[in-house]
Every structure is written in C-alpha cells, then in structure tokens.
C-alpha cells in the first residue's frame, strides 16, 4: 500500500507570499495520478488539481501542481486570505489513498 | 451544476446498523461513478466504497464485509448500508463523484462532493 506523507503540517504565511506544499509517496507513481484538494472549515473538500498538474475548472491560476515519481508539490503563488484551509493530496488509479493534510494559516 | 446531498447520519451504538443516502440535486447519481469517503480527526480522509453506474462495487479494507453500497435506480439515490458499526466508524461521510476515464484502472479523483452527514458510534 502506498502511503502519502504531506509536509509541512502547518504553514503560516502572510498575504502575497508563496506557499509550497509537498506530498511524498512511499513508492514511485508510474502514472501521475495525483490530485490536490482544498478544504475550508465546515466545508467538503474542493478539487484543485488532478493528474498532478491539471487545474480543475474555475480554480485560480495562482494554484499550480507539479512533480512526478515520489514527490509532488502544490504551489500557491500569491496567498490570499481566502486560501486559509487544509490541503490534501490524493493518489488514484490502481489504488486510492489520501495524505494527512497541510494546514495553511494566514498571518 | 450538479450537487449531492447526503442524509441518514446520526448517533448509533456499536453493533447497530445505519443507512446513509446520497441524492443529486440536478442530475441523478445513477449517471455517475460515485464514491463514499469518510473523514475523522483520527484517520483523516478515508475511502469507504465505490460504485459505478452498472452497480459494480468496491470497498475499503476497514469496511469490507460490513458495509454495502447500492443504487436505488427507482429513487435515483446512492446508499451506504452500514452494519455492525464500530467506534472507529465515527466520521463525517461524504458522497462524491468520480471522474471516469478509461485510462484510470480502478479509481479516480473526485470533482464534486456532497456536504457530508455525521455518524457517531457511541
């Protein structure tokens, strides 16, 4: 079973700063079947990125997904106050698992 | 835009049964590949079960043999029958739509999520 480990656990940044979130897989992914979700307090997860780098519909271009193999990154280029949330990665394809999440705090 | 609404959550005792439902607001769930995902503070997000439009089912290891996912084609809803519930089944349960692509061998990502229904086993 592939395990996804997200880091850091919490990221505290100011508006306008760049946020870099990492999702590491315990085994190399043969296909880049990795998604990123944003979950705000009291809401369900919202799809941001699929296939590692494809932006979902209506997602602002400040959200960028990248990576392959065992290391994947979600970058928020210019943080806005509304980006306060927990971000999860998800492996899909032959197996399915979620990472533990990274909490993004806005200073 | 399709939305999903879950219902049926509540407080139950260990060993009890509970049935959750998921309905689509604009389109029937029966058109889609669907999934139940749960979220708890202890386990985070966890895949529970999947169902495709033909009614083929798959289950996560922790619920296999106890939970049953089914489609009510007449009522146009997706159900999750939870039997012999345990303390660690306590979670918010979401139904979500999988994006089907032939290149995805088994599972997909989830582009529309319901608001969730809370289940407490105590």
PDB file of C-alpha atoms in Angstrom:
ATOM      1  CA  UNK A   1       0.000   0.000   0.000  1.00  0.00           C
ATOM      2  CA  UNK A   2       1.342   3.398  -0.993  1.00  0.00           C
ATOM      3  CA  UNK A   3       1.425   5.969   1.809  1.00  0.00           C
ATOM      4  CA  UNK A   4       1.236   9.711   1.102  1.00  0.00           C
ATOM      5  CA  UNK A   5       3.047  11.990   3.545  1.00  0.00           C
ATOM      6  CA  UNK A   6       2.347  15.701   3.424  1.00  0.00           C
ATOM      7  CA  UNK A   7       4.626  18.412   4.739  1.00  0.00           C
ATOM      8  CA  UNK A   8       4.753  20.713   6.485  1.00  0.00           C
ATOM      9  CA  UNK A   9       1.928  20.004   8.882  1.00  0.00           C
ATOM     10  CA  UNK A  10       1.190  23.700   9.192  1.00  0.00           C
ATOM     11  CA  UNK A  11       2.325  26.621   7.064  1.00  0.00           C
ATOM     12  CA  UNK A  12       1.920  30.164   8.360  1.00  0.00           C
ATOM     13  CA  UNK A  13       2.464  32.894   5.788  1.00  0.00           C
ATOM     14  CA  UNK A  14       1.437  36.466   5.041  1.00  0.00           C
ATOM     15  CA  UNK A  15      -0.862  37.531   2.211  1.00  0.00           C
ATOM     16  CA  UNK A  16       1.054  37.825  -1.042  1.00  0.00           C
ATOM     17  CA  UNK A  17       3.676  35.248  -0.058  1.00  0.00           C
ATOM     18  CA  UNK A  18       4.319  31.999  -1.883  1.00  0.00           C
ATOM     19  CA  UNK A  19       3.200  28.719  -0.303  1.00  0.00           C
ATOM     20  CA  UNK A  20       4.858  25.430  -1.200  1.00  0.00           C
ATOM     21  CA  UNK A  21       3.147  22.234  -0.035  1.00  0.00           C
ATOM     22  CA  UNK A  22       4.701  18.820  -0.529  1.00  0.00           C
ATOM     23  CA  UNK A  23       3.186  15.362  -0.908  1.00  0.00           C
ATOM     24  CA  UNK A  24       5.614  12.427  -0.871  1.00  0.00           C
ATOM     25  CA  UNK A  25       4.656   8.911  -1.921  1.00  0.00           C
ATOM     26  CA  UNK A  26       6.243   5.863  -0.286  1.00  0.00           C
ATOM     27  CA  UNK A  27       6.637   4.309  -3.742  1.00  0.00           C
ATOM     28  CA  UNK A  28       7.151   5.905  -7.125  1.00  0.00           C
ATOM     29  CA  UNK A  29       3.912   6.518  -9.019  1.00  0.00           C
ATOM     30  CA  UNK A  30       4.048   5.050 -12.511  1.00  0.00           C
ATOM     31  CA  UNK A  31       1.400   7.494 -13.662  1.00  0.00           C
ATOM     32  CA  UNK A  32       0.960  10.993 -12.291  1.00  0.00           C
ATOM     33  CA  UNK A  33      -2.440  10.147 -10.857  1.00  0.00           C
ATOM     34  CA  UNK A  34      -2.352  12.608  -8.019  1.00  0.00           C
ATOM     35  CA  UNK A  35      -4.951  15.199  -7.037  1.00  0.00           C
ATOM     36  CA  UNK A  36      -4.969  18.122  -4.629  1.00  0.00           C
ATOM     37  CA  UNK A  37      -7.968  19.352  -2.661  1.00  0.00           C
ATOM     38  CA  UNK A  38      -8.675  22.414  -0.552  1.00  0.00           C
ATOM     39  CA  UNK A  39     -10.917  22.078   2.484  1.00  0.00           C
ATOM     40  CA  UNK A  40     -12.135  25.119   4.351  1.00  0.00           C
ATOM     41  CA  UNK A  41     -13.580  24.825   7.827  1.00  0.00           C
ATOM     42  CA  UNK A  42     -17.012  23.196   7.838  1.00  0.00           C
ATOM     43  CA  UNK A  43     -16.962  22.511   4.097  1.00  0.00           C
ATOM     44  CA  UNK A  44     -16.276  19.432   1.972  1.00  0.00           C
ATOM     45  CA  UNK A  45     -13.019  19.169   0.046  1.00  0.00           C
ATOM     46  CA  UNK A  46     -12.824  21.081  -3.235  1.00  0.00           C
ATOM     47  CA  UNK A  47     -10.834  19.746  -6.164  1.00  0.00           C
ATOM     48  CA  UNK A  48      -7.921  21.998  -7.165  1.00  0.00           C
ATOM     49  CA  UNK A  49      -5.546  19.877  -9.250  1.00  0.00           C
ATOM     50  CA  UNK A  50      -5.749  16.454 -10.935  1.00  0.00           C
ATOM     51  CA  UNK A  51      -3.229  14.362 -12.879  1.00  0.00           C
ATOM     52  CA  UNK A  52      -0.562  16.130 -10.786  1.00  0.00           C
ATOM     53  CA  UNK A  53      -0.651  19.395 -12.730  1.00  0.00           C
ATOM     54  CA  UNK A  54      -4.018  19.934 -14.422  1.00  0.00           C
ATOM     55  CA  UNK A  55      -6.025  22.721 -12.845  1.00  0.00           C
ATOM     56  CA  UNK A  56      -9.691  21.948 -12.196  1.00  0.00           C
ATOM     57  CA  UNK A  57     -12.455  24.157 -13.550  1.00  0.00           C
ATOM     58  CA  UNK A  58     -12.705  27.641 -12.036  1.00  0.00           C
ATOM     59  CA  UNK A  59      -9.513  27.270  -9.993  1.00  0.00           C
ATOM     60  CA  UNK A  60      -7.405  30.457  -9.994  1.00  0.00           C
ATOM     61  CA  UNK A  61      -4.064  30.233 -11.779  1.00  0.00           C
ATOM     62  CA  UNK A  62      -2.195  31.049  -8.578  1.00  0.00           C
ATOM     63  CA  UNK A  63      -2.657  27.349  -7.737  1.00  0.00           C
ATOM     64  CA  UNK A  64      -0.108  25.161  -9.527  1.00  0.00           C
ATOM     65  CA  UNK A  65       0.571  21.451  -9.218  1.00  0.00           C
ATOM     66  CA  UNK A  66       3.842  19.821 -10.213  1.00  0.00           C
ATOM     67  CA  UNK A  67       6.012  16.792  -9.606  1.00  0.00           C
ATOM     68  CA  UNK A  68       6.330  13.153 -10.541  1.00  0.00           C
ATOM     69  CA  UNK A  69       7.596   9.880  -9.155  1.00  0.00           C
ATOM     70  CA  UNK A  70       7.559  10.186  -5.383  1.00  0.00           C
ATOM     71  CA  UNK A  71       7.442  13.956  -4.852  1.00  0.00           C
ATOM     72  CA  UNK A  72       4.609  16.277  -5.751  1.00  0.00           C
ATOM     73  CA  UNK A  73       4.118  19.950  -4.977  1.00  0.00           C
ATOM     74  CA  UNK A  74       1.204  22.330  -4.735  1.00  0.00           C
ATOM     75  CA  UNK A  75       2.279  25.946  -5.044  1.00  0.00           C
ATOM     76  CA  UNK A  76       0.079  28.911  -4.181  1.00  0.00           C
ATOM     77  CA  UNK A  77       1.938  31.757  -5.825  1.00  0.00           C
ATOM     78  CA  UNK A  78       0.368  34.715  -4.006  1.00  0.00           C
ATOM     79  CA  UNK A  79      -1.503  33.840  -0.870  1.00  0.00           C
ATOM     80  CA  UNK A  80      -4.829  35.475  -0.289  1.00  0.00           C
ATOM     81  CA  UNK A  81      -6.781  35.489   2.993  1.00  0.00           C
ATOM     82  CA  UNK A  82      -9.397  33.177   1.436  1.00  0.00           C
ATOM     83  CA  UNK A  83      -6.717  30.491   0.973  1.00  0.00           C
ATOM     84  CA  UNK A  84      -6.920  29.697   4.696  1.00  0.00           C
ATOM     85  CA  UNK A  85      -7.675  25.964   4.576  1.00  0.00           C
ATOM     86  CA  UNK A  86      -6.329  22.445   4.879  1.00  0.00           C
ATOM     87  CA  UNK A  87      -4.907  20.998   1.675  1.00  0.00           C
ATOM     88  CA  UNK A  88      -4.931  17.269   0.924  1.00  0.00           C
ATOM     89  CA  UNK A  89      -3.304  15.176  -1.768  1.00  0.00           C
ATOM     90  CA  UNK A  90      -4.905  12.006  -3.117  1.00  0.00           C
ATOM     91  CA  UNK A  91      -3.456   9.090  -5.046  1.00  0.00           C
ATOM     92  CA  UNK A  92      -5.777   7.357  -7.500  1.00  0.00           C
ATOM     93  CA  UNK A  93      -5.548   4.929 -10.401  1.00  0.00           C
ATOM     94  CA  UNK A  94      -4.803   1.414  -9.213  1.00  0.00           C
ATOM     95  CA  UNK A  95      -5.068   2.291  -5.544  1.00  0.00           C
ATOM     96  CA  UNK A  96      -6.600   5.104  -3.571  1.00  0.00           C
ATOM     97  CA  UNK A  97      -5.294   6.932  -0.545  1.00  0.00           C
ATOM     98  CA  UNK A  98      -5.219  10.428   0.907  1.00  0.00           C
ATOM     99  CA  UNK A  99      -2.439  12.355   2.546  1.00  0.00           C
ATOM    100  CA  UNK A 100      -2.798  13.680   6.079  1.00  0.00           C
ATOM    101  CA  UNK A 101      -3.111  17.307   5.025  1.00  0.00           C
ATOM    102  CA  UNK A 102      -1.259  20.609   5.361  1.00  0.00           C
ATOM    103  CA  UNK A 103      -2.931  23.463   7.195  1.00  0.00           C
ATOM    104  CA  UNK A 104      -2.283  26.875   5.675  1.00  0.00           C
ATOM    105  CA  UNK A 105      -2.618  29.761   8.098  1.00  0.00           C
ATOM    106  CA  UNK A 106      -2.645  33.402   7.060  1.00  0.00           C
ATOM    107  CA  UNK A 107      -0.687  35.765   9.277  1.00  0.00           C
TER     108      UNK A 107
ATOM    109  CA  UNK B   1     -24.215  22.282 -11.767  1.00  0.00           C
ATOM    110  CA  UNK B   2     -24.846  19.007 -10.040  1.00  0.00           C
ATOM    111  CA  UNK B   3     -24.701  18.917  -6.265  1.00  0.00           C
ATOM    112  CA  UNK B   4     -25.027  15.994  -3.910  1.00  0.00           C
ATOM    113  CA  UNK B   5     -26.850  15.847  -0.604  1.00  0.00           C
ATOM    114  CA  UNK B   6     -26.256  13.145   1.980  1.00  0.00           C
ATOM    115  CA  UNK B   7     -28.718  12.123   4.660  1.00  0.00           C
ATOM    116  CA  UNK B   8     -29.227   9.450   7.276  1.00  0.00           C
ATOM    117  CA  UNK B   9     -26.432  10.213   9.720  1.00  0.00           C
ATOM    118  CA  UNK B  10     -26.909  10.116  13.463  1.00  0.00           C
ATOM    119  CA  UNK B  11     -25.812   8.594  16.737  1.00  0.00           C
ATOM    120  CA  UNK B  12     -25.813   4.810  16.967  1.00  0.00           C
ATOM    121  CA  UNK B  13     -24.433   2.180  19.314  1.00  0.00           C
ATOM    122  CA  UNK B  14     -21.692  -0.311  18.465  1.00  0.00           C
ATOM    123  CA  UNK B  15     -23.144  -3.248  16.568  1.00  0.00           C
ATOM    124  CA  UNK B  16     -26.085  -1.250  15.218  1.00  0.00           C
ATOM    125  CA  UNK B  17     -26.955  -0.621  11.581  1.00  0.00           C
ATOM    126  CA  UNK B  18     -27.435   2.669   9.764  1.00  0.00           C
ATOM    127  CA  UNK B  19     -28.284   3.566   6.175  1.00  0.00           C
ATOM    128  CA  UNK B  20     -26.913   6.684   4.505  1.00  0.00           C
ATOM    129  CA  UNK B  21     -28.298   8.123   1.279  1.00  0.00           C
ATOM    130  CA  UNK B  22     -26.918  10.449  -1.358  1.00  0.00           C
ATOM    131  CA  UNK B  23     -29.067  12.217  -3.937  1.00  0.00           C
ATOM    132  CA  UNK B  24     -28.185  14.563  -6.768  1.00  0.00           C
ATOM    133  CA  UNK B  25     -29.937  17.934  -6.998  1.00  0.00           C
ATOM    134  CA  UNK B  26     -29.794  18.492 -10.768  1.00  0.00           C
ATOM    135  CA  UNK B  27     -28.875  15.109 -12.161  1.00  0.00           C
ATOM    136  CA  UNK B  28     -29.322  11.560 -10.906  1.00  0.00           C
ATOM    137  CA  UNK B  29     -26.392   9.948  -9.098  1.00  0.00           C
ATOM    138  CA  UNK B  30     -27.069   6.918 -11.262  1.00  0.00           C
ATOM    139  CA  UNK B  31     -25.376   8.649 -14.193  1.00  0.00           C
ATOM    140  CA  UNK B  32     -22.046   8.781 -12.421  1.00  0.00           C
ATOM    141  CA  UNK B  33     -19.228   6.793 -10.926  1.00  0.00           C
ATOM    142  CA  UNK B  34     -19.627   7.540  -7.233  1.00  0.00           C
ATOM    143  CA  UNK B  35     -17.669   7.098  -4.042  1.00  0.00           C
ATOM    144  CA  UNK B  36     -18.242   7.275  -0.311  1.00  0.00           C
ATOM    145  CA  UNK B  37     -15.381   8.885   1.595  1.00  0.00           C
ATOM    146  CA  UNK B  38     -15.285   9.475   5.333  1.00  0.00           C
ATOM    147  CA  UNK B  39     -13.300  11.914   7.428  1.00  0.00           C
ATOM    148  CA  UNK B  40     -12.445  11.698  11.076  1.00  0.00           C
ATOM    149  CA  UNK B  41      -9.929  13.557  13.270  1.00  0.00           C
ATOM    150  CA  UNK B  42      -8.082  10.295  13.946  1.00  0.00           C
ATOM    151  CA  UNK B  43      -7.896   8.769  10.459  1.00  0.00           C
ATOM    152  CA  UNK B  44      -8.296  11.787   8.192  1.00  0.00           C
ATOM    153  CA  UNK B  45      -9.856  11.181   4.787  1.00  0.00           C
ATOM    154  CA  UNK B  46     -10.526   7.519   4.066  1.00  0.00           C
ATOM    155  CA  UNK B  47     -12.033   5.756   1.060  1.00  0.00           C
ATOM    156  CA  UNK B  48     -15.072   3.720   2.089  1.00  0.00           C
ATOM    157  CA  UNK B  49     -16.728   2.363  -1.051  1.00  0.00           C
ATOM    158  CA  UNK B  50     -17.175   2.935  -4.761  1.00  0.00           C
ATOM    159  CA  UNK B  51     -19.992   2.187  -7.174  1.00  0.00           C
ATOM    160  CA  UNK B  52     -20.183   2.575 -10.933  1.00  0.00           C
ATOM    161  CA  UNK B  53     -23.354   3.131 -13.000  1.00  0.00           C
ATOM    162  CA  UNK B  54     -23.590  -0.609 -13.666  1.00  0.00           C
ATOM    163  CA  UNK B  55     -23.712  -1.213  -9.910  1.00  0.00           C
ATOM    164  CA  UNK B  56     -20.227  -2.718  -9.593  1.00  0.00           C
ATOM    165  CA  UNK B  57     -18.977  -2.178  -6.048  1.00  0.00           C
ATOM    166  CA  UNK B  58     -15.619  -1.938  -4.308  1.00  0.00           C
ATOM    167  CA  UNK B  59     -14.840  -1.460  -0.636  1.00  0.00           C
ATOM    168  CA  UNK B  60     -12.073  -0.192   1.552  1.00  0.00           C
ATOM    169  CA  UNK B  61     -10.420  -2.766   3.770  1.00  0.00           C
ATOM    170  CA  UNK B  62     -11.796  -1.391   7.030  1.00  0.00           C
ATOM    171  CA  UNK B  63     -15.450  -1.725   5.968  1.00  0.00           C
ATOM    172  CA  UNK B  64     -15.392  -4.733   3.630  1.00  0.00           C
ATOM    173  CA  UNK B  65     -17.918  -7.329   4.750  1.00  0.00           C
ATOM    174  CA  UNK B  66     -19.830  -4.840   6.934  1.00  0.00           C
ATOM    175  CA  UNK B  67     -20.880  -2.026   4.597  1.00  0.00           C
ATOM    176  CA  UNK B  68     -22.840  -2.321   1.359  1.00  0.00           C
ATOM    177  CA  UNK B  69     -23.094   0.352  -1.318  1.00  0.00           C
ATOM    178  CA  UNK B  70     -26.072   0.206  -3.634  1.00  0.00           C
ATOM    179  CA  UNK B  71     -28.028   2.264  -6.110  1.00  0.00           C
ATOM    180  CA  UNK B  72     -31.725   2.875  -5.901  1.00  0.00           C
ATOM    181  CA  UNK B  73     -32.471   3.231  -9.574  1.00  0.00           C
ATOM    182  CA  UNK B  74     -36.118   3.979  -8.874  1.00  0.00           C
ATOM    183  CA  UNK B  75     -35.407   6.621  -6.263  1.00  0.00           C
ATOM    184  CA  UNK B  76     -32.254   7.783  -8.041  1.00  0.00           C
ATOM    185  CA  UNK B  77     -30.068   7.731  -4.966  1.00  0.00           C
ATOM    186  CA  UNK B  78     -26.888   6.075  -3.761  1.00  0.00           C
ATOM    187  CA  UNK B  79     -26.993   4.289  -0.427  1.00  0.00           C
ATOM    188  CA  UNK B  80     -24.465   3.065   2.082  1.00  0.00           C
ATOM    189  CA  UNK B  81     -25.771   0.363   4.389  1.00  0.00           C
ATOM    190  CA  UNK B  82     -23.574   0.306   7.467  1.00  0.00           C
ATOM    191  CA  UNK B  83     -23.833  -2.883   9.502  1.00  0.00           C
ATOM    192  CA  UNK B  84     -22.154  -3.902  12.738  1.00  0.00           C
ATOM    193  CA  UNK B  85     -20.786  -0.395  13.226  1.00  0.00           C
ATOM    194  CA  UNK B  86     -17.759   0.173  15.422  1.00  0.00           C
ATOM    195  CA  UNK B  87     -16.394   3.126  17.367  1.00  0.00           C
ATOM    196  CA  UNK B  88     -13.869   3.823  14.632  1.00  0.00           C
ATOM    197  CA  UNK B  89     -16.648   4.226  12.051  1.00  0.00           C
ATOM    198  CA  UNK B  90     -17.361   7.590  13.691  1.00  0.00           C
ATOM    199  CA  UNK B  91     -16.805  10.187  10.971  1.00  0.00           C
ATOM    200  CA  UNK B  92     -18.387  12.600   8.556  1.00  0.00           C
ATOM    201  CA  UNK B  93     -19.424  10.634   5.478  1.00  0.00           C
ATOM    202  CA  UNK B  94     -19.273  12.306   2.066  1.00  0.00           C
ATOM    203  CA  UNK B  95     -20.562  11.041  -1.234  1.00  0.00           C
ATOM    204  CA  UNK B  96     -18.541  12.303  -4.169  1.00  0.00           C
ATOM    205  CA  UNK B  97     -18.446  11.929  -7.932  1.00  0.00           C
ATOM    206  CA  UNK B  98     -15.526  10.184  -9.553  1.00  0.00           C
ATOM    207  CA  UNK B  99     -14.400  11.431 -12.940  1.00  0.00           C
ATOM    208  CA  UNK B 100     -14.450   8.378 -15.183  1.00  0.00           C
ATOM    209  CA  UNK B 101     -11.662   7.882 -17.695  1.00  0.00           C
ATOM    210  CA  UNK B 102     -10.802   4.626 -19.388  1.00  0.00           C
ATOM    211  CA  UNK B 103      -7.114   5.216 -18.614  1.00  0.00           C
ATOM    212  CA  UNK B 104      -7.787   5.153 -14.875  1.00  0.00           C
ATOM    213  CA  UNK B 105      -7.631   1.457 -13.997  1.00  0.00           C
ATOM    214  CA  UNK B 106      -9.716   1.449 -10.868  1.00  0.00           C
ATOM    215  CA  UNK B 107     -10.121   4.750  -9.002  1.00  0.00           C
ATOM    216  CA  UNK B 108     -10.315   8.371  -9.987  1.00  0.00           C
ATOM    217  CA  UNK B 109     -10.239  11.808  -8.489  1.00  0.00           C
ATOM    218  CA  UNK B 110     -13.373  13.436  -7.078  1.00  0.00           C
ATOM    219  CA  UNK B 111     -14.703  16.579  -8.697  1.00  0.00           C
ATOM    220  CA  UNK B 112     -17.986  17.121  -6.830  1.00  0.00           C
ATOM    221  CA  UNK B 113     -18.515  16.403  -3.131  1.00  0.00           C
ATOM    222  CA  UNK B 114     -21.638  16.433  -1.018  1.00  0.00           C
ATOM    223  CA  UNK B 115     -21.765  18.431   2.185  1.00  0.00           C
ATOM    224  CA  UNK B 116     -21.489  15.310   4.331  1.00  0.00           C
ATOM    225  CA  UNK B 117     -23.505  13.607   7.038  1.00  0.00           C
ATOM    226  CA  UNK B 118     -22.173  12.905  10.508  1.00  0.00           C
ATOM    227  CA  UNK B 119     -22.147   9.428  12.036  1.00  0.00           C
ATOM    228  CA  UNK B 120     -21.264   8.935  15.686  1.00  0.00           C
ATOM    229  CA  UNK B 121     -20.882   5.458  17.149  1.00  0.00           C
ATOM    230  CA  UNK B 122     -21.035   5.578  20.902  1.00  0.00           C
TER     231      UNK B 122
END
